[in-house]
């Protein structure tokens, strides 16, 4: 049995060697399994690539792909799935926040017959605000989206070959892998673990990046926002109708009182102006997504690799 361990690295010069060492030590405990270590350098601007080359030279299980620039973690994972040669892939982070000791348990579950094994972390030690927004996101997302997401399930998971093929067959440009994994189905299970704090280096997620990620996720898996503006438009029409009727009745009751109305006029202009702009913005978001999809650009560009052409199946 051959298992691929896939790790995307972006500016992880402080962690990559340590990660590799901890990981290989863990893999020694499973001598009967053949491992392929597939490292993806996502356009790091520090020494990550140099260290990766070194590691690959000293350990021939290590295959690496290096992107021409930073394409994002989703692209890194997709490239890994494209090039992985194992019958199952375990994807993990390069900062040891996904403890390698779970690998054994994941493989055991896989052998029990699960196609996808998710690792679910607790939110211990996380910033309160991060947990709060994450929980809020899952609440809103599960209301709106076509797929169901589980809080705490990160990208740390084992994926069997049929599920990998399903994932790589989805070539959409806006990749929201939490959604994609839920969308493909398959028999899945969850194992739980305690949250680990990052030992060195910086998280690549700012609040703004997380917010954009959440919005992109919802927009990629839901047309509810379009429905909502339709509903909002309808509500405005109904309210406006009632208001006009009311003015008309007033006019017939006492025509002399019918001028003034400065406040209501300004209010209507400002309010409906806002509603229209927001609505156009929502439309724009979807058109923006279509714009990127129709270009059909590749998800990543590989500049350097130690995988020979034809090596991968
Ligand atoms: N990563 C990546 N490309 C990016 C950002 C992150 O390949 O553009 C990698 C990063 O090196 C790490 C993993 O994705 O291995 C998770 O990133 P990070 O630890 O910053 O995220 P967090 O754990 O804070 O969610
Ligand atoms: Mg991390």
mmCIF file of N, CA and C and ligand atoms in Angstrom, residues 12 93-97 198 202-205, ligand 2:
data_model
loop_
_atom_site.group_PDB
_atom_site.id
_atom_site.type_symbol
_atom_site.label_atom_id
_atom_site.label_comp_id
_atom_site.label_asym_id
_atom_site.label_seq_id
_atom_site.Cartn_x
_atom_site.Cartn_y
_atom_site.Cartn_z
ATOM 1 N N UNK A 12 7.583 28.860 4.982
ATOM 2 C CA UNK A 12 7.684 28.072 6.212
ATOM 3 C C UNK A 12 9.131 27.696 6.505
ATOM 4 N N UNK A 93 -1.002 20.421 7.119
ATOM 5 C CA UNK A 93 -0.337 21.717 7.099
ATOM 6 C C UNK A 93 1.142 21.544 7.374
ATOM 7 N N UNK A 94 1.925 22.522 6.925
ATOM 8 C CA UNK A 94 3.372 22.446 7.087
ATOM 9 C C UNK A 94 3.879 23.026 8.385
ATOM 10 N N UNK A 95 2.983 23.325 9.318
ATOM 11 C CA UNK A 95 3.430 23.965 10.558
ATOM 12 C C UNK A 95 3.192 23.083 11.775
ATOM 13 N N UNK A 96 2.957 21.785 11.528
ATOM 14 C CA UNK A 96 2.738 20.806 12.598
ATOM 15 C C UNK A 96 1.484 21.081 13.426
ATOM 16 N N UNK A 97 0.601 21.935 12.901
ATOM 17 C CA UNK A 97 -0.658 22.137 13.621
ATOM 18 C C UNK A 97 -1.582 20.945 13.424
ATOM 19 N N UNK A 198 0.570 26.938 16.723
ATOM 20 C CA UNK A 198 1.695 27.049 15.806
ATOM 21 C C UNK A 198 2.962 27.340 16.603
ATOM 22 N N UNK A 202 4.471 32.602 11.096
ATOM 23 C CA UNK A 202 3.228 33.373 11.226
ATOM 24 C C UNK A 202 2.083 32.659 10.536
ATOM 25 N N UNK A 203 0.878 32.819 11.063
ATOM 26 C CA UNK A 203 -0.264 32.326 10.319
ATOM 27 C C UNK A 203 -0.418 33.183 9.069
ATOM 28 N N UNK A 204 -0.845 32.551 7.977
ATOM 29 C CA UNK A 204 -0.983 33.285 6.723
ATOM 30 C C UNK A 204 -2.386 33.886 6.606
ATOM 31 N N UNK A 205 -3.161 33.740 7.693
ATOM 32 C CA UNK A 205 -4.543 34.201 7.624
ATOM 33 C C UNK A 205 -4.764 35.466 8.436
HETATM 34 MG MG1 LIG B 2 -1.311 26.785 10.773
#
